[in-house]
C-alpha cells in the first residue's frame, strides 16, 4: 500500500517536472522580453 503510493508520487513528479520546468522557462523568457 505504502509502496504503491510512493510509486504514484514518483510518477506524478516525473509528469509534473517538465511542466514546472517549462513554466519557469517561459516565465524567465517573458521577464527577459519585458526588460
PDB file of C-alpha atoms in Angstrom, residues 1-8 12-13 17-19 27-28 30-31 33:
ATOM      1  CA  UNK A   1       0.000   0.000   0.000  1.00  0.00           C
ATOM      2  CA  UNK A   2       2.705   2.470   1.038  1.00  0.00           C
ATOM      3  CA  UNK A   3       4.957   1.351  -1.801  1.00  0.00           C
ATOM      4  CA  UNK A   4       2.138   1.912  -4.283  1.00  0.00           C
ATOM      5  CA  UNK A   5       1.572   5.450  -3.035  1.00  0.00           C
ATOM      6  CA  UNK A   6       5.258   6.229  -3.297  1.00  0.00           C
ATOM      7  CA  UNK A   7       5.282   4.927  -6.875  1.00  0.00           C
ATOM      8  CA  UNK A   8       2.310   7.156  -7.706  1.00  0.00           C
ATOM      9  CA  UNK A  12       3.375  12.320 -10.637  1.00  0.00           C
ATOM     10  CA  UNK A  13       6.723  14.041 -10.130  1.00  0.00           C
ATOM     11  CA  UNK A  17       8.528  18.222 -13.502  1.00  0.00           C
ATOM     12  CA  UNK A  18       8.695  19.027 -17.255  1.00  0.00           C
ATOM     13  CA  UNK A  19       5.594  21.222 -16.904  1.00  0.00           C
ATOM     14  CA  UNK A  27       8.401  32.952 -17.205  1.00  0.00           C
ATOM     15  CA  UNK A  28      12.099  33.787 -17.463  1.00  0.00           C
ATOM     16  CA  UNK A  30       8.760  36.660 -20.609  1.00  0.00           C
ATOM     17  CA  UNK A  31      10.695  38.621 -17.985  1.00  0.00           C
ATOM     18  CA  UNK A  33      11.480  40.237 -23.121  1.00  0.00           C
TER      19      UNK A  33
END
